Coordinates of C-alpha atoms in Angstrom, one line a residue:
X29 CA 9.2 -3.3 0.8
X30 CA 9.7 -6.8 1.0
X31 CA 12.7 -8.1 4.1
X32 CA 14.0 -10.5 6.4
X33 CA 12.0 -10.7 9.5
X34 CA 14.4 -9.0 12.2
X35 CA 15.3 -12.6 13.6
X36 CA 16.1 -13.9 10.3
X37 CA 20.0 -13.8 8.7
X38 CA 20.9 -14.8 5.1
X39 CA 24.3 -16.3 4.0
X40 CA 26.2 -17.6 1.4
X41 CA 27.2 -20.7 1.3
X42 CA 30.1 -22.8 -0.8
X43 CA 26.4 -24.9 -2.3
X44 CA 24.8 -21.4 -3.1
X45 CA 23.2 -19.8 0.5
X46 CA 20.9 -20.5 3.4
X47 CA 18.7 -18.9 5.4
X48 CA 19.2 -18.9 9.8
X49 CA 16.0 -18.5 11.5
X50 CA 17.5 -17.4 14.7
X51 CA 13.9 -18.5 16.8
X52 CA 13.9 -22.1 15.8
X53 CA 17.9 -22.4 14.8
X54 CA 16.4 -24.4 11.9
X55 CA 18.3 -23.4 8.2
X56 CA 16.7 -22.8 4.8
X57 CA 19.4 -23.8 2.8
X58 CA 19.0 -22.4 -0.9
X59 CA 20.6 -22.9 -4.5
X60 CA 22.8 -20.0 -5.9
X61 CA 20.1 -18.5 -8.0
X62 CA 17.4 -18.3 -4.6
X63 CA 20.5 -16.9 -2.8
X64 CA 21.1 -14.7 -5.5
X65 CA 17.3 -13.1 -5.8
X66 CA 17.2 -13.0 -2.1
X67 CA 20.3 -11.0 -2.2
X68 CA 18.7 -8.7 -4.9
X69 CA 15.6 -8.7 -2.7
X70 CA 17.5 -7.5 0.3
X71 CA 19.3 -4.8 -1.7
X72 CA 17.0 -2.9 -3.4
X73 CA 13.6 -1.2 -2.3
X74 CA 11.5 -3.5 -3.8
X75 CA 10.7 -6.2 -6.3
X76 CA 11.0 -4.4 -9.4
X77 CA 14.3 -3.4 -8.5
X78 CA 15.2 -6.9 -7.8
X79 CA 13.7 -8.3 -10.8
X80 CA 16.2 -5.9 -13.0
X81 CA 19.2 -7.0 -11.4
X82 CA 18.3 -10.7 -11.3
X83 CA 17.5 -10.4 -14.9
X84 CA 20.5 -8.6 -15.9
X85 CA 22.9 -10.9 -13.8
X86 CA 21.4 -14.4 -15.1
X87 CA 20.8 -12.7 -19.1
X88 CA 16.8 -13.3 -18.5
X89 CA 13.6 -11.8 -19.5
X90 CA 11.6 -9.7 -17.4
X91 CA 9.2 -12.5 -17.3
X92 CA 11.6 -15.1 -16.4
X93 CA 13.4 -13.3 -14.0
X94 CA 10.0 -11.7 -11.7
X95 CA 8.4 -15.2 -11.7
X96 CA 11.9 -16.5 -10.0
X97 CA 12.0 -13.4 -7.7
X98 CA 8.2 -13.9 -6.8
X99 CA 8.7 -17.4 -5.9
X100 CA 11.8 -17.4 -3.6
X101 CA 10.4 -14.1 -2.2
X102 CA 6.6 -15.9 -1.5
X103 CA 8.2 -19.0 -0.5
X104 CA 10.3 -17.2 2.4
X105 CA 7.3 -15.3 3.3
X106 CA 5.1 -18.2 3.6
X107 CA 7.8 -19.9 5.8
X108 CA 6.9 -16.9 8.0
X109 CA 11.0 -15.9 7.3
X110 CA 10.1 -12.5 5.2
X111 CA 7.1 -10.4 4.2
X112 CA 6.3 -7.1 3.0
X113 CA 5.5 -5.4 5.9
X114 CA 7.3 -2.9 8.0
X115 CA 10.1 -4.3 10.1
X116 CA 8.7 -3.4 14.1
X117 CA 12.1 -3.0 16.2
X118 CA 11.2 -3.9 19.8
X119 CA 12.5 -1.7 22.2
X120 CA 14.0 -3.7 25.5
X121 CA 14.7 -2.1 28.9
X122 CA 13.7 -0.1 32.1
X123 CA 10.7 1.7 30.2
X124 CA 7.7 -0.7 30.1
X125 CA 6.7 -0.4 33.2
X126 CA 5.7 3.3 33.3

């Protein structure tokens, strides 16, 4: 299932929406339809799911729409900002050193 790293926020913006990577404090700003598919993206359980709604929002073929998805979803992954892998919640306290 394709997410946000755990140190990564997305939100919407009056330009469309940006990306906070919360490591470097650096912004991804995107337009409104990268913010849109990476709202999809973020909602449903995986790429198909996202494709359907992207498509059905912006009136696009199937085509269309997963080659948009695919790109804002490999370019955030790329950037090291999402991936497909499980998300690994690090546990923090007294613990570690037993």
């Amino acid at each position: 299932m394709w997410r946000l790293r755990e140190h990564v926020h997305a939100a919407v913006t009056a330009e469309g929406g940006a990306v906070l990577d919360e490591r470097t404090g650096r912004w991804t700003y995107l337009s409104p339809t990268a913010a849109a598919a990476v709202a999809f993206l973020c909602a449903s359980t995986g790429r198909e799911g996202a494709v359907e709604r992207y498509a059905a929002r912006y009136n696009l073929p199937a085509g269309r729409a997963a080659a948009d998805v695919a790109a804002v979803a490999d370019a955030l992954t790329a950037a090291g900002l999402a991936g497909d892998e499980p998300v690994v919640r690090r546990r923090f306290g007294w613990g570690w050193w037993r």
